[in-house]
């Protein structure tokens, strides 16, 4: 499901915005492209040191939006600059093989945000 252009974007450093919502109140946190790991089945694994508002939200509403982009990748209009909006479901991992893999890479994390992408749209 994940687009080659999306993978190209993630290969360049930039910000990923993660949005959740609970009781009609949105919350946004940011992370770096280089922190996002993609599993063989296209789930996103993101180290979480904080993200307490996102964790609280996803316990009641597991839907999340992510936005990311890079000015180093050609966009849909042919000029430099590409971006995506991803929709997905989220949960936090505190154990298991994916958690252990991420701890080895990011020893400071306390949890791993796992996002199963349900749709993606190129936005620029």
PDB file of N, CA and C in Angstrom, residues 18-123:
ATOM      1  N   UNK A  18       1.578  14.086  13.704  1.00  0.00           N
ATOM      2  CA  UNK A  18       0.653  13.007  14.056  1.00  0.00           C
ATOM      3  C   UNK A  18      -0.516  13.653  14.792  1.00  0.00           C
ATOM      4  N   UNK A  19      -1.727  13.439  14.277  1.00  0.00           N
ATOM      5  CA  UNK A  19      -2.920  14.081  14.832  1.00  0.00           C
ATOM      6  C   UNK A  19      -3.872  13.006  15.335  1.00  0.00           C
ATOM      7  N   UNK A  20      -4.359  13.205  16.548  1.00  0.00           N
ATOM      8  CA  UNK A  20      -5.393  12.336  17.115  1.00  0.00           C
ATOM      9  C   UNK A  20      -6.522  13.226  17.619  1.00  0.00           C
ATOM     10  N   UNK A  21      -7.635  12.597  17.985  1.00  0.00           N
ATOM     11  CA  UNK A  21      -8.779  13.375  18.455  1.00  0.00           C
ATOM     12  C   UNK A  21      -9.558  12.576  19.490  1.00  0.00           C
ATOM     13  N   UNK A  22      -9.974  13.264  20.533  1.00  0.00           N
ATOM     14  CA  UNK A  22     -10.829  12.679  21.564  1.00  0.00           C
ATOM     15  C   UNK A  22     -11.769  13.765  22.051  1.00  0.00           C
ATOM     16  N   UNK A  23     -13.050  13.429  22.117  1.00  0.00           N
ATOM     17  CA  UNK A  23     -14.075  14.370  22.576  1.00  0.00           C
ATOM     18  C   UNK A  23     -14.009  15.682  21.785  1.00  0.00           C
ATOM     19  N   UNK A  24     -13.860  15.555  20.457  1.00  0.00           N
ATOM     20  CA  UNK A  24     -13.803  16.696  19.541  1.00  0.00           C
ATOM     21  C   UNK A  24     -12.647  17.649  19.811  1.00  0.00           C
ATOM     22  N   UNK A  25     -11.625  17.178  20.491  1.00  0.00           N
ATOM     23  CA  UNK A  25     -10.439  17.989  20.750  1.00  0.00           C
ATOM     24  C   UNK A  25      -9.234  17.334  20.085  1.00  0.00           C
ATOM     25  N   UNK A  26      -8.668  17.974  19.042  1.00  0.00           N
ATOM     26  CA  UNK A  26      -7.508  17.384  18.368  1.00  0.00           C
ATOM     27  C   UNK A  26      -6.222  17.610  19.160  1.00  0.00           C
ATOM     28  N   UNK A  27      -5.300  16.698  18.999  1.00  0.00           N
ATOM     29  CA  UNK A  27      -3.963  16.816  19.572  1.00  0.00           C
ATOM     30  C   UNK A  27      -2.958  16.517  18.471  1.00  0.00           C
ATOM     31  N   UNK A  28      -1.855  17.238  18.484  1.00  0.00           N
ATOM     32  CA  UNK A  28      -0.822  17.071  17.471  1.00  0.00           C
ATOM     33  C   UNK A  28       0.523  16.903  18.166  1.00  0.00           C
ATOM     34  N   UNK A  29       1.290  15.916  17.717  1.00  0.00           N
ATOM     35  CA  UNK A  29       2.687  15.769  18.122  1.00  0.00           C
ATOM     36  C   UNK A  29       3.512  15.625  16.853  1.00  0.00           C
ATOM     37  N   UNK A  30       4.780  15.873  16.982  1.00  0.00           N
ATOM     38  CA  UNK A  30       5.686  15.756  15.842  1.00  0.00           C
ATOM     39  C   UNK A  30       6.792  14.764  16.152  1.00  0.00           C
ATOM     40  N   UNK A  31       7.309  14.181  15.087  1.00  0.00           N
ATOM     41  CA  UNK A  31       8.484  13.334  15.176  1.00  0.00           C
ATOM     42  C   UNK A  31       9.280  13.536  13.895  1.00  0.00           C
ATOM     43  N   UNK A  32      10.376  12.834  13.762  1.00  0.00           N
ATOM     44  CA  UNK A  32      11.249  12.961  12.591  1.00  0.00           C
ATOM     45  C   UNK A  32      11.059  11.798  11.635  1.00  0.00           C
ATOM     46  N   UNK A  33      11.253  12.069  10.340  1.00  0.00           N
ATOM     47  CA  UNK A  33      11.202  11.014   9.327  1.00  0.00           C
ATOM     48  C   UNK A  33      12.107   9.852   9.709  1.00  0.00           C
ATOM     49  N   UNK A  34      13.315  10.161  10.186  1.00  0.00           N
ATOM     50  CA  UNK A  34      14.295   9.112  10.482  1.00  0.00           C
ATOM     51  C   UNK A  34      13.888   8.222  11.652  1.00  0.00           C
ATOM     52  N   UNK A  35      12.871   8.618  12.405  1.00  0.00           N
ATOM     53  CA  UNK A  35      12.392   7.788  13.505  1.00  0.00           C
ATOM     54  C   UNK A  35      11.355   6.760  13.041  1.00  0.00           C
ATOM     55  N   UNK A  36      10.801   6.947  11.853  1.00  0.00           N
ATOM     56  CA  UNK A  36       9.736   6.072  11.363  1.00  0.00           C
ATOM     57  C   UNK A  36      10.343   4.811  10.754  1.00  0.00           C
ATOM     58  N   UNK A  37       9.971   3.660  11.298  1.00  0.00           N
ATOM     59  CA  UNK A  37      10.365   2.366  10.742  1.00  0.00           C
ATOM     60  C   UNK A  37       9.139   1.749  10.081  1.00  0.00           C
ATOM     61  N   UNK A  38       9.347   1.127   8.940  1.00  0.00           N
ATOM     62  CA  UNK A  38       8.249   0.491   8.216  1.00  0.00           C
ATOM     63  C   UNK A  38       8.453  -1.011   8.255  1.00  0.00           C
ATOM     64  N   UNK A  39       7.419  -1.723   8.670  1.00  0.00           N
ATOM     65  CA  UNK A  39       7.486  -3.178   8.746  1.00  0.00           C
ATOM     66  C   UNK A  39       7.232  -3.789   7.376  1.00  0.00           C
ATOM     67  N   UNK A  40       7.474  -5.080   7.255  1.00  0.00           N
ATOM     68  CA  UNK A  40       7.249  -5.775   5.982  1.00  0.00           C
ATOM     69  C   UNK A  40       5.789  -5.710   5.543  1.00  0.00           C
ATOM     70  N   UNK A  41       4.872  -5.606   6.510  1.00  0.00           N
ATOM     71  CA  UNK A  41       3.449  -5.511   6.167  1.00  0.00           C
ATOM     72  C   UNK A  41       2.938  -4.055   6.194  1.00  0.00           C
ATOM     73  N   UNK A  42       3.867  -3.101   6.025  1.00  0.00           N
ATOM     74  CA  UNK A  42       3.567  -1.677   5.862  1.00  0.00           C
ATOM     75  C   UNK A  42       2.978  -0.982   7.083  1.00  0.00           C
ATOM     76  N   UNK A  43       3.204  -1.517   8.271  1.00  0.00           N
ATOM     77  CA  UNK A  43       2.846  -0.770   9.480  1.00  0.00           C
ATOM     78  C   UNK A  43       3.980   0.203   9.783  1.00  0.00           C
ATOM     79  N   UNK A  44       3.649   1.349  10.368  1.00  0.00           N
ATOM     80  CA  UNK A  44       4.652   2.324  10.780  1.00  0.00           C
ATOM     81  C   UNK A  44       4.922   2.132  12.267  1.00  0.00           C
ATOM     82  N   UNK A  45       6.181   2.048  12.627  1.00  0.00           N
ATOM     83  CA  UNK A  45       6.589   1.963  14.025  1.00  0.00           C
ATOM     84  C   UNK A  45       7.351   3.234  14.356  1.00  0.00           C
ATOM     85  N   UNK A  46       6.873   3.944  15.381  1.00  0.00           N
ATOM     86  CA  UNK A  46       7.437   5.246  15.727  1.00  0.00           C
ATOM     87  C   UNK A  46       7.762   5.245  17.222  1.00  0.00           C
ATOM     88  N   UNK A  47       9.018   5.563  17.593  1.00  0.00           N
ATOM     89  CA  UNK A  47       9.361   5.579  19.015  1.00  0.00           C
ATOM     90  C   UNK A  47       8.604   6.683  19.748  1.00  0.00           C
ATOM     91  N   UNK A  48       8.150   6.362  20.941  1.00  0.00           N
ATOM     92  CA  UNK A  48       7.415   7.329  21.760  1.00  0.00           C
ATOM     93  C   UNK A  48       8.113   7.482  23.103  1.00  0.00           C
ATOM     94  N   UNK A  49       8.583   8.687  23.367  1.00  0.00           N
ATOM     95  CA  UNK A  49       9.112   9.016  24.681  1.00  0.00           C
ATOM     96  C   UNK A  49       8.052   9.773  25.463  1.00  0.00           C
ATOM     97  N   UNK A  50       7.314  10.618  24.760  1.00  0.00           N
ATOM     98  CA  UNK A  50       6.190  11.373  25.314  1.00  0.00           C
ATOM     99  C   UNK A  50       4.902  10.862  24.691  1.00  0.00           C
ATOM    100  N   UNK A  51       4.295  11.676  23.868  1.00  0.00           N
ATOM    101  CA  UNK A  51       3.056  11.335  23.148  1.00  0.00           C
ATOM    102  C   UNK A  51       1.924  10.917  24.078  1.00  0.00           C
ATOM    103  N   UNK A  52       1.877  11.473  25.275  1.00  0.00           N
ATOM    104  CA  UNK A  52       0.849  11.068  26.239  1.00  0.00           C
ATOM    105  C   UNK A  52      -0.559  11.458  25.790  1.00  0.00           C
ATOM    106  N   UNK A  53      -0.690  12.616  25.135  1.00  0.00           N
ATOM    107  CA  UNK A  53      -2.029  13.009  24.663  1.00  0.00           C
ATOM    108  C   UNK A  53      -2.499  12.066  23.559  1.00  0.00           C
ATOM    109  N   UNK A  54      -1.607  11.680  22.661  1.00  0.00           N
ATOM    110  CA  UNK A  54      -1.955  10.754  21.588  1.00  0.00           C
ATOM    111  C   UNK A  54      -2.335   9.396  22.176  1.00  0.00           C
ATOM    112  N   UNK A  55      -1.581   8.948  23.166  1.00  0.00           N
ATOM    113  CA  UNK A  55      -1.886   7.655  23.782  1.00  0.00           C
ATOM    114  C   UNK A  55      -3.253   7.682  24.456  1.00  0.00           C
ATOM    115  N   UNK A  56      -3.546   8.752  25.163  1.00  0.00           N
ATOM    116  CA  UNK A  56      -4.848   8.866  25.819  1.00  0.00           C
ATOM    117  C   UNK A  56      -5.973   8.885  24.785  1.00  0.00           C
ATOM    118  N   UNK A  57      -5.755   9.646  23.704  1.00  0.00           N
ATOM    119  CA  UNK A  57      -6.766   9.728  22.643  1.00  0.00           C
ATOM    120  C   UNK A  57      -7.014   8.370  22.003  1.00  0.00           C
ATOM    121  N   UNK A  58      -5.946   7.647  21.678  1.00  0.00           N
ATOM    122  CA  UNK A  58      -6.105   6.393  20.945  1.00  0.00           C
ATOM    123  C   UNK A  58      -6.735   5.292  21.791  1.00  0.00           C
ATOM    124  N   UNK A  59      -6.742   5.465  23.109  1.00  0.00           N
ATOM    125  CA  UNK A  59      -7.446   4.475  23.931  1.00  0.00           C
ATOM    126  C   UNK A  59      -8.963   4.606  23.758  1.00  0.00           C
ATOM    127  N   UNK A  60      -9.431   5.798  23.354  1.00  0.00           N
ATOM    128  CA  UNK A  60     -10.860   6.023  23.112  1.00  0.00           C
ATOM    129  C   UNK A  60     -11.200   6.065  21.625  1.00  0.00           C
ATOM    130  N   UNK A  61     -10.269   6.546  20.808  1.00  0.00           N
ATOM    131  CA  UNK A  61     -10.478   6.691  19.359  1.00  0.00           C
ATOM    132  C   UNK A  61      -9.134   6.410  18.683  1.00  0.00           C
ATOM    133  N   UNK A  62      -9.007   5.233  18.104  1.00  0.00           N
ATOM    134  CA  UNK A  62      -7.697   4.824  17.583  1.00  0.00           C
ATOM    135  C   UNK A  62      -7.371   5.369  16.196  1.00  0.00           C
ATOM    136  N   UNK A  63      -8.203   6.259  15.654  1.00  0.00           N
ATOM    137  CA  UNK A  63      -7.927   6.830  14.334  1.00  0.00           C
ATOM    138  C   UNK A  63      -6.942   7.984  14.455  1.00  0.00           C
ATOM    139  N   UNK A  64      -5.943   7.995  13.555  1.00  0.00           N
ATOM    140  CA  UNK A  64      -4.947   9.058  13.530  1.00  0.00           C
ATOM    141  C   UNK A  64      -4.735   9.519  12.093  1.00  0.00           C
ATOM    142  N   UNK A  65      -4.241  10.741  11.969  1.00  0.00           N
ATOM    143  CA  UNK A  65      -3.803  11.306  10.688  1.00  0.00           C
ATOM    144  C   UNK A  65      -2.331  11.643  10.826  1.00  0.00           C
ATOM    145  N   UNK A  66      -1.581  11.439   9.756  1.00  0.00           N
ATOM    146  CA  UNK A  66      -0.183  11.831   9.722  1.00  0.00           C
ATOM    147  C   UNK A  66       0.034  12.673   8.475  1.00  0.00           C
ATOM    148  N   UNK A  67       0.864  13.684   8.582  1.00  0.00           N
ATOM    149  CA  UNK A  67       1.238  14.506   7.437  1.00  0.00           C
ATOM    150  C   UNK A  67       2.751  14.599   7.405  1.00  0.00           C
ATOM    151  N   UNK A  68       3.300  14.418   6.200  1.00  0.00           N
ATOM    152  CA  UNK A  68       4.747  14.509   6.047  1.00  0.00           C
ATOM    153  C   UNK A  68       5.080  14.917   4.629  1.00  0.00           C
ATOM    154  N   UNK A  69       6.261  15.446   4.446  1.00  0.00           N
ATOM    155  CA  UNK A  69       6.665  15.872   3.117  1.00  0.00           C
ATOM    156  C   UNK A  69       8.132  16.207   3.068  1.00  0.00           C
ATOM    157  N   UNK A  70       8.604  16.480   1.854  1.00  0.00           N
ATOM    158  CA  UNK A  70       9.998  16.861   1.654  1.00  0.00           C
ATOM    159  C   UNK A  70      10.096  17.742   0.418  1.00  0.00           C
ATOM    160  N   UNK A  71      10.932  18.769   0.506  1.00  0.00           N
ATOM    161  CA  UNK A  71      11.181  19.607  -0.661  1.00  0.00           C
ATOM    162  C   UNK A  71      12.281  19.008  -1.542  1.00  0.00           C
ATOM    163  N   UNK A  72      12.762  17.821  -1.185  1.00  0.00           N
ATOM    164  CA  UNK A  72      13.803  17.132  -1.944  1.00  0.00           C
ATOM    165  C   UNK A  72      13.243  16.086  -2.901  1.00  0.00           C
ATOM    166  N   UNK A  73      11.929  15.919  -2.920  1.00  0.00           N
ATOM    167  CA  UNK A  73      11.279  14.898  -3.747  1.00  0.00           C
ATOM    168  C   UNK A  73      10.306  15.599  -4.690  1.00  0.00           C
ATOM    169  N   UNK A  74      10.286  15.167  -5.950  1.00  0.00           N
ATOM    170  CA  UNK A  74       9.405  15.781  -6.931  1.00  0.00           C
ATOM    171  C   UNK A  74       7.948  15.516  -6.584  1.00  0.00           C
ATOM    172  N   UNK A  75       7.150  16.578  -6.622  1.00  0.00           N
ATOM    173  CA  UNK A  75       5.744  16.476  -6.295  1.00  0.00           C
ATOM    174  C   UNK A  75       4.875  16.125  -7.483  1.00  0.00           C
ATOM    175  N   UNK A  76       3.583  16.055  -7.253  1.00  0.00           N
ATOM    176  CA  UNK A  76       2.632  15.649  -8.284  1.00  0.00           C
ATOM    177  C   UNK A  76       2.562  16.640  -9.443  1.00  0.00           C
ATOM    178  N   UNK A  77       2.899  17.893  -9.220  1.00  0.00           N
ATOM    179  CA  UNK A  77       2.857  18.895 -10.282  1.00  0.00           C
ATOM    180  C   UNK A  77       4.152  19.004 -11.070  1.00  0.00           C
ATOM    181  N   UNK A  78       5.141  18.169 -10.743  1.00  0.00           N
ATOM    182  CA  UNK A  78       6.404  18.188 -11.462  1.00  0.00           C
ATOM    183  C   UNK A  78       7.468  19.063 -10.842  1.00  0.00           C
ATOM    184  N   UNK A  79       7.105  19.897  -9.876  1.00  0.00           N
ATOM    185  CA  UNK A  79       8.103  20.727  -9.211  1.00  0.00           C
ATOM    186  C   UNK A  79       8.581  20.023  -7.940  1.00  0.00           C
ATOM    187  N   UNK A  80       9.670  20.526  -7.379  1.00  0.00           N
ATOM    188  CA  UNK A  80      10.211  19.910  -6.176  1.00  0.00           C
ATOM    189  C   UNK A  80       9.311  20.226  -4.981  1.00  0.00           C
ATOM    190  N   UNK A  81       9.022  19.216  -4.227  1.00  0.00           N
ATOM    191  CA  UNK A  81       8.181  19.326  -3.049  1.00  0.00           C
ATOM    192  C   UNK A  81       7.023  18.354  -3.139  1.00  0.00           C
ATOM    193  N   UNK A  82       7.052  17.351  -2.284  1.00  0.00           N
ATOM    194  CA  UNK A  82       5.995  16.340  -2.264  1.00  0.00           C
ATOM    195  C   UNK A  82       5.550  16.119  -0.830  1.00  0.00           C
ATOM    196  N   UNK A  83       4.280  15.794  -0.669  1.00  0.00           N
ATOM    197  CA  UNK A  83       3.760  15.543   0.665  1.00  0.00           C
ATOM    198  C   UNK A  83       2.611  14.560   0.622  1.00  0.00           C
ATOM    199  N   UNK A  84       2.360  13.933   1.764  1.00  0.00           N
ATOM    200  CA  UNK A  84       1.293  12.957   1.888  1.00  0.00           C
ATOM    201  C   UNK A  84       0.505  13.172   3.170  1.00  0.00           C
ATOM    202  N   UNK A  85      -0.743  12.789   3.096  1.00  0.00           N
ATOM    203  CA  UNK A  85      -1.615  12.676   4.267  1.00  0.00           C
ATOM    204  C   UNK A  85      -1.948  11.195   4.396  1.00  0.00           C
ATOM    205  N   UNK A  86      -1.693  10.637   5.561  1.00  0.00           N
ATOM    206  CA  UNK A  86      -1.986   9.230   5.827  1.00  0.00           C
ATOM    207  C   UNK A  86      -3.066   9.149   6.884  1.00  0.00           C
ATOM    208  N   UNK A  87      -3.998   8.236   6.707  1.00  0.00           N
ATOM    209  CA  UNK A  87      -4.983   7.918   7.726  1.00  0.00           C
ATOM    210  C   UNK A  87      -4.685   6.510   8.204  1.00  0.00           C
ATOM    211  N   UNK A  88      -4.934   6.262   9.485  1.00  0.00           N
ATOM    212  CA  UNK A  88      -4.688   4.926   9.983  1.00  0.00           C
ATOM    213  C   UNK A  88      -5.245   4.720  11.372  1.00  0.00           C
ATOM    214  N   UNK A  89      -4.995   3.524  11.870  1.00  0.00           N
ATOM    215  CA  UNK A  89      -5.359   3.183  13.237  1.00  0.00           C
ATOM    216  C   UNK A  89      -4.072   3.028  14.032  1.00  0.00           C
ATOM    217  N   UNK A  90      -4.143   3.398  15.294  1.00  0.00           N
ATOM    218  CA  UNK A  90      -2.942   3.430  16.123  1.00  0.00           C
ATOM    219  C   UNK A  90      -3.135   2.654  17.415  1.00  0.00           C
ATOM    220  N   UNK A  91      -2.014   2.136  17.888  1.00  0.00           N
ATOM    221  CA  UNK A  91      -1.955   1.557  19.228  1.00  0.00           C
ATOM    222  C   UNK A  91      -0.524   1.684  19.722  1.00  0.00           C
ATOM    223  N   UNK A  92      -0.362   1.609  21.028  1.00  0.00           N
ATOM    224  CA  UNK A  92       0.965   1.717  21.623  1.00  0.00           C
ATOM    225  C   UNK A  92       1.440   0.347  22.076  1.00  0.00           C
ATOM    226  N   UNK A  93       2.667   0.019  21.719  1.00  0.00           N
ATOM    227  CA  UNK A  93       3.286  -1.253  22.089  1.00  0.00           C
ATOM    228  C   UNK A  93       4.240  -1.033  23.251  1.00  0.00           C
ATOM    229  N   UNK A  94       4.215  -1.957  24.206  1.00  0.00           N
ATOM    230  CA  UNK A  94       5.148  -1.901  25.334  1.00  0.00           C
ATOM    231  C   UNK A  94       5.935  -3.195  25.486  1.00  0.00           C
ATOM    232  N   UNK A  95       5.707  -4.132  24.574  1.00  0.00           N
ATOM    233  CA  UNK A  95       6.441  -5.393  24.594  1.00  0.00           C
ATOM    234  C   UNK A  95       6.305  -6.059  23.231  1.00  0.00           C
ATOM    235  N   UNK A  96       7.030  -7.146  23.055  1.00  0.00           N
ATOM    236  CA  UNK A  96       6.940  -7.912  21.821  1.00  0.00           C
ATOM    237  C   UNK A  96       8.107  -7.628  20.890  1.00  0.00           C
ATOM    238  N   UNK A  97       8.192  -8.378  19.788  1.00  0.00           N
ATOM    239  CA  UNK A  97       9.334  -8.260  18.877  1.00  0.00           C
ATOM    240  C   UNK A  97       9.494  -6.878  18.250  1.00  0.00           C
ATOM    241  N   UNK A  98       8.390  -6.242  17.859  1.00  0.00           N
ATOM    242  CA  UNK A  98       8.498  -4.902  17.274  1.00  0.00           C
ATOM    243  C   UNK A  98       8.992  -3.896  18.305  1.00  0.00           C
ATOM    244  N   UNK A  99       8.509  -4.019  19.529  1.00  0.00           N
ATOM    245  CA  UNK A  99       8.965  -3.139  20.611  1.00  0.00           C
ATOM    246  C   UNK A  99      10.457  -3.334  20.847  1.00  0.00           C
ATOM    247  N   UNK A 100      10.898  -4.579  20.943  1.00  0.00           N
ATOM    248  CA  UNK A 100      12.317  -4.875  21.205  1.00  0.00           C
ATOM    249  C   UNK A 100      13.208  -4.355  20.086  1.00  0.00           C
ATOM    250  N   UNK A 101      12.761  -4.504  18.843  1.00  0.00           N
ATOM    251  CA  UNK A 101      13.520  -3.996  17.694  1.00  0.00           C
ATOM    252  C   UNK A 101      13.702  -2.485  17.802  1.00  0.00           C
ATOM    253  N   UNK A 102      12.632  -1.800  18.177  1.00  0.00           N
ATOM    254  CA  UNK A 102      12.688  -0.343  18.264  1.00  0.00           C
ATOM    255  C   UNK A 102      13.530   0.124  19.459  1.00  0.00           C
ATOM    256  N   UNK A 103      13.456  -0.586  20.579  1.00  0.00           N
ATOM    257  CA  UNK A 103      14.274  -0.230  21.751  1.00  0.00           C
ATOM    258  C   UNK A 103      15.758  -0.336  21.410  1.00  0.00           C
ATOM    259  N   UNK A 104      16.113  -1.345  20.617  1.00  0.00           N
ATOM    260  CA  UNK A 104      17.520  -1.507  20.215  1.00  0.00           C
ATOM    261  C   UNK A 104      17.995  -0.298  19.407  1.00  0.00           C
ATOM    262  N   UNK A 105      17.105   0.294  18.633  1.00  0.00           N
ATOM    263  CA  UNK A 105      17.457   1.442  17.803  1.00  0.00           C
ATOM    264  C   UNK A 105      17.319   2.764  18.547  1.00  0.00           C
ATOM    265  N   UNK A 106      16.326   2.846  19.436  1.00  0.00           N
ATOM    266  CA  UNK A 106      16.036   4.081  20.173  1.00  0.00           C
ATOM    267  C   UNK A 106      15.913   3.739  21.667  1.00  0.00           C
ATOM    268  N   UNK A 107      17.037   3.617  22.376  1.00  0.00           N
ATOM    269  CA  UNK A 107      16.983   3.156  23.774  1.00  0.00           C
ATOM    270  C   UNK A 107      16.205   4.069  24.718  1.00  0.00           C
ATOM    271  N   UNK A 108      15.933   5.294  24.307  1.00  0.00           N
ATOM    272  CA  UNK A 108      15.240   6.251  25.158  1.00  0.00           C
ATOM    273  C   UNK A 108      13.717   6.096  25.130  1.00  0.00           C
ATOM    274  N   UNK A 109      13.171   5.302  24.203  1.00  0.00           N
ATOM    275  CA  UNK A 109      11.716   5.218  24.091  1.00  0.00           C
ATOM    276  C   UNK A 109      11.105   4.489  25.287  1.00  0.00           C
ATOM    277  N   UNK A 110       9.857   4.816  25.577  1.00  0.00           N
ATOM    278  CA  UNK A 110       9.118   4.094  26.620  1.00  0.00           C
ATOM    279  C   UNK A 110       8.015   3.226  26.015  1.00  0.00           C
ATOM    280  N   UNK A 111       7.588   3.593  24.782  1.00  0.00           N
ATOM    281  CA  UNK A 111       6.563   2.853  24.074  1.00  0.00           C
ATOM    282  C   UNK A 111       6.810   3.020  22.579  1.00  0.00           C
ATOM    283  N   UNK A 112       6.109   2.237  21.793  1.00  0.00           N
ATOM    284  CA  UNK A 112       6.189   2.377  20.337  1.00  0.00           C
ATOM    285  C   UNK A 112       4.788   2.639  19.816  1.00  0.00           C
ATOM    286  N   UNK A 113       4.651   3.703  19.036  1.00  0.00           N
ATOM    287  CA  UNK A 113       3.386   3.977  18.367  1.00  0.00           C
ATOM    288  C   UNK A 113       3.376   3.168  17.085  1.00  0.00           C
ATOM    289  N   UNK A 114       2.408   2.278  16.981  1.00  0.00           N
ATOM    290  CA  UNK A 114       2.227   1.471  15.781  1.00  0.00           C
ATOM    291  C   UNK A 114       1.037   2.035  15.021  1.00  0.00           C
ATOM    292  N   UNK A 115       1.253   2.373  13.742  1.00  0.00           N
ATOM    293  CA  UNK A 115       0.182   2.893  12.905  1.00  0.00           C
ATOM    294  C   UNK A 115      -0.026   1.939  11.736  1.00  0.00           C
ATOM    295  N   UNK A 116      -1.252   1.454  11.619  1.00  0.00           N
ATOM    296  CA  UNK A 116      -1.648   0.654  10.460  1.00  0.00           C
ATOM    297  C   UNK A 116      -2.328   1.604   9.490  1.00  0.00           C
ATOM    298  N   UNK A 117      -1.682   1.852   8.354  1.00  0.00           N
ATOM    299  CA  UNK A 117      -2.181   2.817   7.379  1.00  0.00           C
ATOM    300  C   UNK A 117      -3.398   2.231   6.671  1.00  0.00           C
ATOM    301  N   UNK A 118      -4.485   3.007   6.662  1.00  0.00           N
ATOM    302  CA  UNK A 118      -5.708   2.583   5.974  1.00  0.00           C
ATOM    303  C   UNK A 118      -5.916   3.332   4.664  1.00  0.00           C
ATOM    304  N   UNK A 119      -5.334   4.526   4.538  1.00  0.00           N
ATOM    305  CA  UNK A 119      -5.375   5.254   3.275  1.00  0.00           C
ATOM    306  C   UNK A 119      -4.257   6.278   3.255  1.00  0.00           C
ATOM    307  N   UNK A 120      -3.843   6.620   2.038  1.00  0.00           N
ATOM    308  CA  UNK A 120      -2.874   7.682   1.884  1.00  0.00           C
ATOM    309  C   UNK A 120      -3.205   8.476   0.644  1.00  0.00           C
ATOM    310  N   UNK A 121      -2.892   9.763   0.721  1.00  0.00           N
ATOM    311  CA  UNK A 121      -3.195  10.661  -0.397  1.00  0.00           C
ATOM    312  C   UNK A 121      -2.026  11.619  -0.568  1.00  0.00           C
ATOM    313  N   UNK A 122      -1.555  11.725  -1.810  1.00  0.00           N
ATOM    314  CA  UNK A 122      -0.524  12.703  -2.094  1.00  0.00           C
ATOM    315  C   UNK A 122      -1.177  14.078  -2.090  1.00  0.00           C
ATOM    316  N   UNK A 123      -0.629  15.001  -1.322  1.00  0.00           N
ATOM    317  CA  UNK A 123      -1.247  16.310  -1.174  1.00  0.00           C
ATOM    318  C   UNK A 123      -0.477  17.414  -1.877  1.00  0.00           C
TER     319      UNK A 123
END
